[in-house]
């Protein structure tokens, strides 16, 4: 038996097909993954993401600590509630995890890290924190619900107090509003507008049920994966891990090399890798014919070399096979993928594939 | 509970076989199999005329989750494939024993004798828990 979120019984009662995910019993779907995918693109769906780990970092040196810990520069954050996405690296540049950092004030930050990497993340953060005047506090008593889709924010706002709804409605993308123990962020992992709401465990079931009553459909991890793949967003453990650096995994935009005197963990390795020449790049693939692309399939760029699909699947919105792949830098606009021994033609594109309900191809 | 028609034969690898009584059989995957796979999005079928050995991989069904091989339950010649699945693979989800059929084969007399019946297939499902 795995860990259970406060919504476990609610998922089972709703017919959720429960599977293990990073040590947690989570709903894969509640019947049809495709229908759940489409409802997020067209209306509003929600995901229990309470398995994700919330870590609060506080103290006089919180900013200095996070500027050393993370490859993106949290000094960019100066407004309460502002969020920044980035990576936590090993000294050799490998990605320990990707995470979102929220700025609360100059001495308080909130991190949201992946569930499957929780133990190693906490151990790493604690170990690095030793040199700084900070406290690192995990918040296992908090649940998290992501409500996503073109109608998601309006449906959520209708359930909030007038003051909180006004604050949430005014949020710009990648900002959060704080209301007591509730934390409402205009973020997501689907390519649609919406919120990710952190709230106390004891409030989770009631709020979930009120969302259902407001017409927000429960969606499982299956739809979450096809949605994020269409949105061109990396999945830790598939598209990057400790053996890959941000340079070859489409995450260069999350690395702040300026200012040059900021010494973050992994910086020297990234500089050396760049100086030597990065061999691979992250691209999107679109299968030209019928079929489905899958993780680990071999990519062949004729005359250039070979790569590998890091996340493959079927795009319910586009009706074609799509993938994220790591391929040789010189790969052009076309390549082939080895699907069960047959080389199938693919178009090489820059992700995302779908954003705000519309094809980007 | 999975739907299990009593008149069909089955395999432990979750194919069903209907004896059409004219030397041909129709083959598909069971309701249990489609439930495990989830929403089907792509089906790869063999060429008509292909001679299949028993237990030879002859088709691939792909869902949003995974690709799964389908095996010929018995030896024979493919005489028809369900072309409609090319555009509507979801028919396997909605009607596994009807519109969601995969292939028709011409087989030898007595070829179905070694296949398991509905009770034996139910036992397979019970064992899988």
Coordinates of C-alpha atoms in Angstrom, one line a residue, chain B:
Chain B
X1 CA -17.3 -6.7 -13.9
X2 CA -16.1 -7.6 -17.4
X3 CA -18.7 -8.7 -19.9
X4 CA -18.0 -12.3 -21.0
X5 CA -20.2 -13.9 -23.7
X6 CA -20.7 -17.6 -23.0
X7 CA -20.7 -18.6 -26.6
X8 CA -17.1 -17.5 -27.3
X9 CA -13.8 -19.2 -26.9
X10 CA -10.9 -17.3 -25.2
X11 CA -7.2 -17.3 -24.6
X12 CA -5.2 -16.6 -21.4
X13 CA -3.7 -13.6 -23.3
X14 CA -7.2 -12.0 -23.5
X15 CA -8.3 -12.6 -27.0
X16 CA -11.8 -13.9 -27.9
X17 CA -12.7 -16.2 -30.8
X18 CA -16.1 -16.6 -32.4
X19 CA -16.7 -19.7 -34.5
X20 CA -18.7 -18.5 -37.5
X21 CA -19.6 -22.1 -38.5
X22 CA -18.3 -21.8 -42.0
X23 CA -14.6 -22.6 -41.5
X24 CA -13.8 -19.0 -40.4
X25 CA -13.4 -17.4 -37.0
X26 CA -13.6 -13.8 -35.8
X27 CA -11.0 -12.6 -33.3
X28 CA -10.9 -9.6 -31.0
X29 CA -9.7 -8.6 -27.5
X30 CA -11.8 -9.1 -24.5
X31 CA -13.7 -6.5 -22.5
X32 CA -11.2 -7.1 -19.7
X33 CA -8.3 -6.4 -22.0
X34 CA -9.8 -3.1 -23.3
X35 CA -10.5 -2.0 -19.7
X36 CA -6.9 -2.6 -18.8
X37 CA -5.6 -0.7 -21.8
X38 CA -7.9 2.3 -21.5
X39 CA -8.8 4.5 -24.4
X40 CA -7.7 2.9 -27.7
X41 CA -6.1 5.3 -30.1
X42 CA -4.4 3.2 -32.8
X43 CA -4.7 -0.3 -34.2
X44 CA -2.2 -2.0 -36.5
X45 CA -3.7 -5.0 -38.3
X46 CA -2.1 -7.8 -40.5
X47 CA -2.4 -7.9 -44.3
X48 CA -5.3 -10.0 -45.6
X49 CA -3.9 -13.2 -47.0
X50 CA -1.2 -13.6 -44.4
X51 CA -0.7 -17.0 -42.9
X52 CA -0.4 -16.9 -39.2
X53 CA 1.0 -19.5 -36.8
X54 CA -0.7 -20.1 -33.5
X55 CA 0.5 -17.6 -30.9
X56 CA 2.1 -15.4 -33.6
X57 CA 1.9 -11.7 -32.9
X58 CA -0.4 -10.5 -35.6
X59 CA -1.8 -7.1 -34.5
X60 CA -1.0 -4.2 -32.2
X61 CA -3.5 -2.2 -30.2
X62 CA -2.3 1.0 -28.7
X63 CA -4.1 3.0 -26.0
X64 CA -3.2 6.3 -24.5
X65 CA -1.3 4.3 -22.0
X66 CA 0.5 1.5 -23.8
X67 CA 1.0 -0.6 -26.9
X68 CA 0.0 -4.3 -26.6
X69 CA 0.5 -7.2 -29.0
X70 CA -2.4 -9.3 -30.1
X71 CA -1.6 -13.0 -30.8
X72 CA -3.2 -15.3 -33.2
X73 CA -5.1 -17.8 -31.0
X74 CA -4.8 -20.5 -33.6
X75 CA -3.1 -21.0 -37.0
X76 CA -4.9 -19.9 -40.1
X77 CA -5.1 -17.4 -43.0
X78 CA -6.3 -13.8 -42.5
X79 CA -9.4 -13.4 -44.7
X80 CA -10.5 -10.0 -43.4
X81 CA -9.5 -7.2 -41.1
X82 CA -11.7 -4.5 -39.4
X83 CA -10.7 -1.5 -41.6
X84 CA -13.1 0.7 -39.6
X85 CA -10.8 0.6 -36.6
X86 CA -8.3 2.7 -38.5
X87 CA -10.5 5.7 -38.0
X88 CA -12.4 4.6 -34.9
X89 CA -10.2 2.5 -32.7
X90 CA -12.5 3.5 -29.8
X91 CA -15.0 0.9 -31.0
X92 CA -12.9 -1.6 -29.2
X93 CA -13.6 0.2 -26.0
X94 CA -17.3 0.6 -26.6
X95 CA -18.1 -2.8 -28.2
X96 CA -15.2 -5.3 -27.8
X97 CA -17.2 -8.3 -28.9
X98 CA -19.0 -6.6 -31.8
X99 CA -17.9 -3.6 -33.8
X100 CA -14.5 -3.8 -32.1
X101 CA -13.5 -7.1 -33.8
X102 CA -10.0 -7.2 -35.2
X103 CA -9.5 -10.0 -37.8
X104 CA -11.3 -12.9 -39.5
X105 CA -9.3 -16.1 -40.2
X106 CA -9.9 -19.3 -42.2
X107 CA -8.9 -22.2 -40.0
X108 CA -8.7 -26.0 -40.0
X109 CA -11.6 -28.1 -38.7
X110 CA -11.2 -28.7 -35.0
X111 CA -8.7 -25.8 -34.6
X112 CA -10.8 -24.4 -31.8
X113 CA -10.8 -27.5 -29.7
X114 CA -7.8 -26.6 -27.6
X115 CA -9.0 -23.0 -26.8
X116 CA -10.5 -22.3 -23.3
X117 CA -14.2 -21.7 -22.7
X118 CA -15.8 -18.9 -20.7
X119 CA -15.5 -20.6 -17.3
X120 CA -11.8 -21.3 -17.8
X121 CA -11.2 -17.7 -18.9
X122 CA -13.1 -16.4 -15.9
X123 CA -10.7 -18.5 -13.8
X124 CA -7.8 -16.8 -15.6
X125 CA -9.2 -13.4 -14.6
X126 CA -9.8 -14.5 -11.0
X127 CA -6.2 -15.6 -10.8
X128 CA -5.0 -12.2 -12.0
X129 CA -7.1 -10.8 -9.2

